[in-house]
Short mmCIF file of C-alpha atoms in Angstrom, two decimals:
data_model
loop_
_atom_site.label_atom_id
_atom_site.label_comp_id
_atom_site.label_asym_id
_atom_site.label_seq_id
_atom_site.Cartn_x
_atom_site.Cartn_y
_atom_site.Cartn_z
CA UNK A 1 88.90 120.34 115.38
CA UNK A 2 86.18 118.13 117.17
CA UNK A 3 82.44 117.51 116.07
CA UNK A 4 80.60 115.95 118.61
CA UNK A 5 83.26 114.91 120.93
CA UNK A 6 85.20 112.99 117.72
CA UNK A 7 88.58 114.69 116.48
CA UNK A 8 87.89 114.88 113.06
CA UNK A 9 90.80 117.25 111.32
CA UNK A 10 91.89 114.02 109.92
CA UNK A 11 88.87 112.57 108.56
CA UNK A 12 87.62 112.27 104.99
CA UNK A 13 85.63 114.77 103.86
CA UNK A 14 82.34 111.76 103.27
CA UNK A 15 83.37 110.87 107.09
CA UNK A 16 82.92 114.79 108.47
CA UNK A 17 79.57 114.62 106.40
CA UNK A 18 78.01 111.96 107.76
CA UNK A 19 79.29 112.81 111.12
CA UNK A 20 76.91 116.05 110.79
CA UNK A 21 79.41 119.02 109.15
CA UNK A 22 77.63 120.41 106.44
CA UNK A 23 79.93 123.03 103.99
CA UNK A 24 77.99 125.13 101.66
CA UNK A 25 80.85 127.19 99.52
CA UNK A 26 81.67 130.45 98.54
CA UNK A 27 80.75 129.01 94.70
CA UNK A 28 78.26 127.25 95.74
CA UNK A 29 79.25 124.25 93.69
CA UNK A 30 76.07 122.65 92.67
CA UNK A 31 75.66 120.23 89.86
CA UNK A 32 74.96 122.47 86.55
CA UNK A 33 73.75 119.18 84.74
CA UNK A 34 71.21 117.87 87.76
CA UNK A 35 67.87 119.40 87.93
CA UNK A 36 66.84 121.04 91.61
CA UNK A 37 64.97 118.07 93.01
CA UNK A 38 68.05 115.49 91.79
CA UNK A 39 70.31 118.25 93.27
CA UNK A 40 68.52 117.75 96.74
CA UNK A 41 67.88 114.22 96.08
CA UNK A 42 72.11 112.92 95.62
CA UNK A 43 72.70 114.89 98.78
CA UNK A 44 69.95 113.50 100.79
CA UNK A 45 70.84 110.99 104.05
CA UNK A 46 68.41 109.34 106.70
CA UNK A 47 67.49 112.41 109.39
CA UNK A 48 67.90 115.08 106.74
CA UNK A 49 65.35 117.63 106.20
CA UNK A 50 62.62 116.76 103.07
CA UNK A 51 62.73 117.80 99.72
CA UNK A 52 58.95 119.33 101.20
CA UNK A 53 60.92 121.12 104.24
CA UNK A 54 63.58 122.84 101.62
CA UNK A 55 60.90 123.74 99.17
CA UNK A 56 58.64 125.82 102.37
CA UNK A 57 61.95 127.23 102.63
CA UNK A 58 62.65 128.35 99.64
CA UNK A 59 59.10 128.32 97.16
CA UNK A 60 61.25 129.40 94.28
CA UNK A 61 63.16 126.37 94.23
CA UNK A 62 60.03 124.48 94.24
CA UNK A 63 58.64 126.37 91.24
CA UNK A 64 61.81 125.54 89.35
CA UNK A 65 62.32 121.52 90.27
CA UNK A 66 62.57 119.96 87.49
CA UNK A 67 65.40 122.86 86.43
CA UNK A 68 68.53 121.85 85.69
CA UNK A 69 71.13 123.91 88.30
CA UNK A 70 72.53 125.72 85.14
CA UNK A 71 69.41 127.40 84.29
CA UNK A 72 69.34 128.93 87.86
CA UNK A 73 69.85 132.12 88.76
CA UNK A 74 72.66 133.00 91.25
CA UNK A 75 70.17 133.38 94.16
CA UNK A 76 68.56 130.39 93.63
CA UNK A 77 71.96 128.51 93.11
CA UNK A 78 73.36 129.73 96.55
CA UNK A 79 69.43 128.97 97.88
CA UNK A 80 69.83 125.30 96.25
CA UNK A 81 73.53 124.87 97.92
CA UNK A 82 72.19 125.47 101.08
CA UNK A 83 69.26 123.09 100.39
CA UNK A 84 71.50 119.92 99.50
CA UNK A 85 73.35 121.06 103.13
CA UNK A 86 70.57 120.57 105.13
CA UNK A 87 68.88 117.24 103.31
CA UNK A 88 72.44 115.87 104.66
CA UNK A 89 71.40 115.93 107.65
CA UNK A 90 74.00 118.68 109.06
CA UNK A 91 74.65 119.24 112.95
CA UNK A 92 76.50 122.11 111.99
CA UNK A 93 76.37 123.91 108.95
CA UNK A 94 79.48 126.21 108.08
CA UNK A 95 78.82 128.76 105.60
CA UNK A 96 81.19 130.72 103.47
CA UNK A 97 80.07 133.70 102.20
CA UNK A 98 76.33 132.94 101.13
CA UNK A 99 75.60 136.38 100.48
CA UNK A 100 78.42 137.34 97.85
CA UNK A 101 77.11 139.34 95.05
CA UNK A 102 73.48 138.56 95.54
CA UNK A 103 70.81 141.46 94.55
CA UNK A 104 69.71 143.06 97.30
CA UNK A 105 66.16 141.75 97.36
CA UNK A 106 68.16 137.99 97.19
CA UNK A 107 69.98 138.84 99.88
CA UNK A 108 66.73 139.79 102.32
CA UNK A 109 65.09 136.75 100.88
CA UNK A 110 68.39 134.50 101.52
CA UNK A 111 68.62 136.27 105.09
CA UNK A 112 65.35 135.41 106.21
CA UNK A 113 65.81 132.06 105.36
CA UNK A 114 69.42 131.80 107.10
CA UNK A 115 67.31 133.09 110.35
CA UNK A 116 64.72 130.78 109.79
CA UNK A 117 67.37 128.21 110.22
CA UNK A 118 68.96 129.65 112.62
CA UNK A 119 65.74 129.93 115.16
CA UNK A 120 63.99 126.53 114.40
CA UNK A 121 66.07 123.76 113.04
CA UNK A 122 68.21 123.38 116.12
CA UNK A 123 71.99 123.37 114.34
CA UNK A 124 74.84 125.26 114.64
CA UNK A 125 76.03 127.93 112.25
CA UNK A 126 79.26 128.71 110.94
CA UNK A 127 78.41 132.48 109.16
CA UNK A 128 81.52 133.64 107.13
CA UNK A 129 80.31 137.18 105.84
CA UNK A 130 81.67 140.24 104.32
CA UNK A 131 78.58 142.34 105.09
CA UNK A 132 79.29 142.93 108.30
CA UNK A 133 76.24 144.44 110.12
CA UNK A 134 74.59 141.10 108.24
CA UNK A 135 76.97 138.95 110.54
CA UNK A 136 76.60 140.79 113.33
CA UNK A 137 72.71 141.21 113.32
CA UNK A 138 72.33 137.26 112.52
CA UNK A 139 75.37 135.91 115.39
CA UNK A 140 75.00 136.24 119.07
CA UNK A 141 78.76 135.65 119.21
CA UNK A 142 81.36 136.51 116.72
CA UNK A 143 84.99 135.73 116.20
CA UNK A 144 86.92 138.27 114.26
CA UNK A 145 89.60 136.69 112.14
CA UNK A 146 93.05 138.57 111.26
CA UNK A 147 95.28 136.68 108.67
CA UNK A 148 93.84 133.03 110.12
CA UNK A 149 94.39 134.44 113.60
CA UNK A 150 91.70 135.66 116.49
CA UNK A 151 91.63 139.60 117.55
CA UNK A 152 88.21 139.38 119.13
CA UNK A 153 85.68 137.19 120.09
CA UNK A 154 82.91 137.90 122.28
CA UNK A 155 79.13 139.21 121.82
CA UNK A 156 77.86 140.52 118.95
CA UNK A 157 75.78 143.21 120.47
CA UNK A 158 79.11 144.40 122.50
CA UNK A 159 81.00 144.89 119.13
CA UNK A 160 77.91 146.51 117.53
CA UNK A 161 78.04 148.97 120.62
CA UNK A 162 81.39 149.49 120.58
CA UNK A 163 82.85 151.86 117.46
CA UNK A 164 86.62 151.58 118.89
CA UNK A 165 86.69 148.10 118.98
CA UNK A 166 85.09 147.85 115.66
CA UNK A 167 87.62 150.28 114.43
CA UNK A 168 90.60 147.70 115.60
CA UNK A 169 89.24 145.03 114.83
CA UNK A 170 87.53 145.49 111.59
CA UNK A 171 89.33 148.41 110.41
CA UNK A 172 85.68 150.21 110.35
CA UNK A 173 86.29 154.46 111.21
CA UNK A 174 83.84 155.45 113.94
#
């Protein structure tokens, strides 16, 4: 696995972080006891996005700053995790899952910001999703992963267009 040129499968995880790999989990991990503004403010590293930048991102957050991450909801916990990714400072930001078992109307908010990302800040994603027409809507490319091994990669908008291959691959009937 390289980042930037660098092998870095055997680097510490504070040495893959300050190289530019930013991991927001599946549990989004936070810390319950920190308030949202301390959350963002532990995380934060020279060249990171502002505490401002994360709060046009997501206003909620801003309303609830001085809230400790335990008094969030789970929206605004995954919304949070993503924020103390990108004060870090990430040239690639891998994440797992950021729509599991979100509300709907969290999940269009949390979408809209993903794309907002995704067109302006200039970093590479990493989407791991479940909701599949999500993924593909939000990739241009996607890698389909069997048991930790490739059976397609290639355009989004070919697998989209393509009910057979979806059917192989992700075990979707046409």
């Amino acid at each position: 696995i390289a980042l930037g040129g660098a092998a870095i499968e055997g680097w510490p995880t504070h040495r893959r972080a300050r190289a530019g790999l930013a991991y927001v989990p599946q549990q989004r991990e936070i810390f319950s006891s920190l308030t949202v503004a301390e959350n963002l403010a532990v995380s934060s590293l020279a060249g990171g996005w502002t505490l401002d930048a994360v709060f046009d991102l997501f206003p909620g957050l801003a309303e609830r700053r001085r809230n400790p991450g335990n008094r969030l909801s789970g929206g605004e916990q995954q919304m949070l995790a993503i924020g103390r990714a990108l004060v870090g400072a990430p040239k690639v930001l891998l994440l797992d899952e950021p729509l599991e078992g979100l509300a709907p109307i969290v999940v269009d908010k949390l979408f809209d910001a993903l794309e907002r990302i995704r067109d302006e800040a200039g970093l590479t994603i990493v989407l791991v999703e479940q909701k599949i027409d999500l993924a593909l809507a939000f990739a241009p490319d996607v890698v389909v992963l069997d048991r930790g091994r490739i059976v397609h990669r290639g355009s989004s908008a070919a697998l989209r267009a393509d009910e057979a291959l979806q059917a192989r691959t992700l075990g979707l009937n046409p």
